[in-house]
Short mmCIF file of C-alpha atoms in Angstrom, two decimals:
data_model
loop_
_atom_site.label_atom_id
_atom_site.label_comp_id
_atom_site.label_asym_id
_atom_site.label_seq_id
_atom_site.Cartn_x
_atom_site.Cartn_y
_atom_site.Cartn_z
CA UNK A 12 0.00 0.00 0.00
CA UNK A 13 1.36 3.36 -0.80
CA UNK A 14 2.12 5.87 1.87
CA UNK A 15 -0.64 8.21 0.71
CA UNK A 16 -3.38 5.63 1.29
CA UNK A 17 -1.96 4.81 4.72
CA UNK A 18 -1.93 8.53 5.56
CA UNK A 19 -5.55 8.95 4.45
CA UNK A 20 -6.62 5.96 6.54
CA UNK A 21 -4.66 7.25 9.54
CA UNK A 22 -6.19 10.73 9.34
CA UNK A 23 -9.70 9.32 8.88
CA UNK A 24 -9.18 6.92 11.78
CA UNK A 25 -7.95 9.73 14.04
CA UNK A 26 -10.78 12.12 13.10
CA UNK A 27 -13.37 9.44 13.80
CA UNK A 28 -11.83 8.78 17.20
CA UNK A 29 -12.15 12.47 18.06
CA UNK A 30 -15.96 12.22 18.19
CA UNK A 31 -16.09 10.43 21.57
CA UNK A 32 -13.67 13.05 22.91
CA UNK A 33 -16.39 15.66 22.36
CA UNK A 34 -18.81 13.41 24.22
CA UNK A 35 -16.38 13.24 27.16
CA UNK A 36 -16.74 17.00 27.50
CA UNK A 37 -20.49 16.49 27.84
CA UNK A 38 -19.93 14.06 30.69
CA UNK A 39 -17.55 16.50 32.37
CA UNK A 40 -20.18 19.23 32.09
CA UNK A 41 -22.61 17.00 34.00
CA UNK A 42 -20.01 16.51 36.74
CA UNK A 43 -19.14 20.21 36.90
CA UNK A 44 -22.80 21.17 37.23
CA UNK A 45 -23.60 18.34 39.67
CA UNK A 46 -26.31 17.28 37.23
CA UNK A 47 -26.27 13.51 37.63
CA UNK A 48 -29.15 12.91 35.24
CA UNK A 49 -27.22 14.82 32.57
CA UNK A 50 -24.15 12.71 33.35
CA UNK A 51 -26.24 9.55 32.97
CA UNK A 52 -27.54 10.71 29.57
CA UNK A 53 -24.07 11.84 28.48
CA UNK A 54 -22.56 8.47 29.43
CA UNK A 55 -25.16 6.69 27.29
CA UNK A 56 -24.42 9.13 24.44
CA UNK A 57 -20.72 8.39 24.91
CA UNK A 58 -21.35 4.67 24.51
CA UNK A 59 -23.48 5.21 21.41
CA UNK A 60 -20.77 7.46 19.96
CA UNK A 61 -18.08 4.94 20.82
CA UNK A 62 -19.93 2.09 19.11
CA UNK A 63 -20.71 4.27 16.07
CA UNK A 64 -17.08 5.24 15.71
CA UNK A 65 -16.02 1.66 16.27
CA UNK A 66 -18.02 0.57 13.22
CA UNK A 67 -15.91 2.83 11.04
CA UNK A 68 -12.58 2.18 12.77
CA UNK A 69 -13.15 -1.58 12.68
CA UNK A 70 -13.89 -1.33 8.97
CA UNK A 71 -10.62 0.54 8.44
CA UNK A 72 -8.76 -2.05 10.53
CA UNK A 73 -10.27 -4.93 8.56
CA UNK A 74 -9.48 -3.25 5.23
CA UNK A 75 -5.89 -2.54 6.26
CA UNK A 76 -5.39 -6.05 7.64
CA UNK A 77 -6.85 -7.56 4.46
CA UNK A 78 -4.79 -5.45 2.05
CA UNK A 79 -1.54 -5.04 3.98
CA UNK A 80 -1.58 -8.11 6.23
CA UNK A 81 -0.71 -5.88 9.18
CA UNK A 82 -2.58 -5.29 12.45
CA UNK A 83 -1.63 -1.63 12.92
CA UNK A 84 -5.19 -0.30 13.07
CA UNK A 85 -6.43 -3.21 15.15
CA UNK A 86 -3.78 -2.50 17.82
CA UNK A 87 -4.52 1.22 17.66
CA UNK A 88 -8.22 0.41 18.11
CA UNK A 89 -7.50 -1.78 21.17
CA UNK A 90 -5.45 1.00 22.76
CA UNK A 91 -8.11 3.59 22.08
CA UNK A 92 -10.92 1.40 23.41
CA UNK A 93 -8.95 0.67 26.57
CA UNK A 94 -8.48 4.37 27.25
CA UNK A 95 -12.10 5.15 26.35
CA UNK A 96 -13.46 2.55 28.77
CA UNK A 97 -11.13 3.69 31.54
CA UNK A 98 -12.58 7.18 31.07
CA UNK A 99 -16.08 5.70 31.03
CA UNK A 100 -15.34 3.89 34.31
CA UNK A 101 -14.12 7.16 35.85
CA UNK A 102 -17.37 8.94 34.99
CA UNK A 103 -19.40 5.94 36.17
CA UNK A 104 -17.58 6.25 39.48
CA UNK A 105 -18.54 9.93 39.65
CA UNK A 106 -22.15 9.05 38.88
CA UNK A 107 -22.42 6.19 41.37
CA UNK A 108 -20.88 8.28 44.14
CA UNK A 109 -23.66 10.83 43.84
CA UNK A 110 -26.81 8.80 43.28
CA UNK A 111 -28.73 6.74 45.81
CA UNK A 112 -27.99 3.05 45.36
CA UNK A 113 -29.16 1.85 48.76
CA UNK A 114 -31.68 -0.59 47.27
CA UNK A 115 -29.01 -2.28 45.13
CA UNK A 116 -27.45 -5.52 46.36
CA UNK A 117 -23.97 -4.53 45.13
CA UNK A 118 -21.73 -1.69 46.19
CA UNK A 119 -20.88 1.30 44.04
CA UNK A 120 -17.53 -0.12 42.95
CA UNK A 121 -19.06 -3.42 41.91
CA UNK A 122 -21.82 -1.65 39.98
CA UNK A 123 -19.19 0.48 38.24
CA UNK A 124 -17.22 -2.62 37.28
CA UNK A 125 -20.34 -4.43 36.06
CA UNK A 126 -21.54 -1.48 33.97
CA UNK A 127 -18.12 -0.87 32.47
CA UNK A 128 -17.43 -4.52 31.66
CA UNK A 129 -20.95 -5.08 30.33
CA UNK A 130 -20.27 -2.35 27.79
CA UNK A 131 -16.57 -3.01 27.12
CA UNK A 132 -16.53 -6.77 26.66
CA UNK A 133 -18.83 -6.93 23.60
CA UNK A 134 -16.83 -4.34 21.68
CA UNK A 135 -13.50 -5.99 22.53
CA UNK A 136 -14.84 -9.46 21.67
CA UNK A 137 -16.22 -8.16 18.37
CA UNK A 138 -12.85 -6.59 17.54
CA UNK A 139 -10.98 -9.80 18.31
CA UNK A 140 -13.52 -11.75 16.26
CA UNK A 141 -13.00 -9.49 13.25
CA UNK A 142 -9.24 -9.68 13.56
CA UNK A 143 -9.29 -13.48 13.78
CA UNK A 144 -11.79 -13.73 10.92
CA UNK A 145 -9.62 -11.67 8.60
CA UNK A 146 -6.60 -13.75 9.57
CA UNK A 147 -8.53 -16.94 8.91
CA UNK A 148 -9.76 -15.77 5.51
CA UNK A 149 -6.25 -14.65 4.55
CA UNK A 150 -5.12 -18.25 4.74
CA UNK A 151 -6.12 -20.27 1.70
CA UNK A 152 -6.05 -23.64 3.51
CA UNK A 153 -9.73 -23.34 4.46
CA UNK A 154 -10.82 -22.96 0.82
CA UNK A 155 -9.65 -26.42 -0.29
#
């Protein structure tokens, strides 16, 4: 692949990943204003934005892996998702510290872990699945 195509994919990938960064500012606004309902809505919007961006970044990663046989965009995607879900966990912690959870059987930390993992695991599993699928289809042994 020529350097120009790689540059275009890199810039597109980076611009797409900037969308959830805007949504982080919305979550921070909820924290700053002590508006926990707004933080709840912003965290859901963040997840929707993250999944929407993931559709495009995963497509780029699959395309690059298929054409170049390299995992560069997959690894970049894993790093970005890890950071994004750490940020999500931080804002969950802020939310759970300020809402009444007395009727819940789990503590605030456990609820934070459950909510974060419930949202992070599917996207990580889907990314691994795509990466393995492209690798499998690259090999011609399965076509015999």
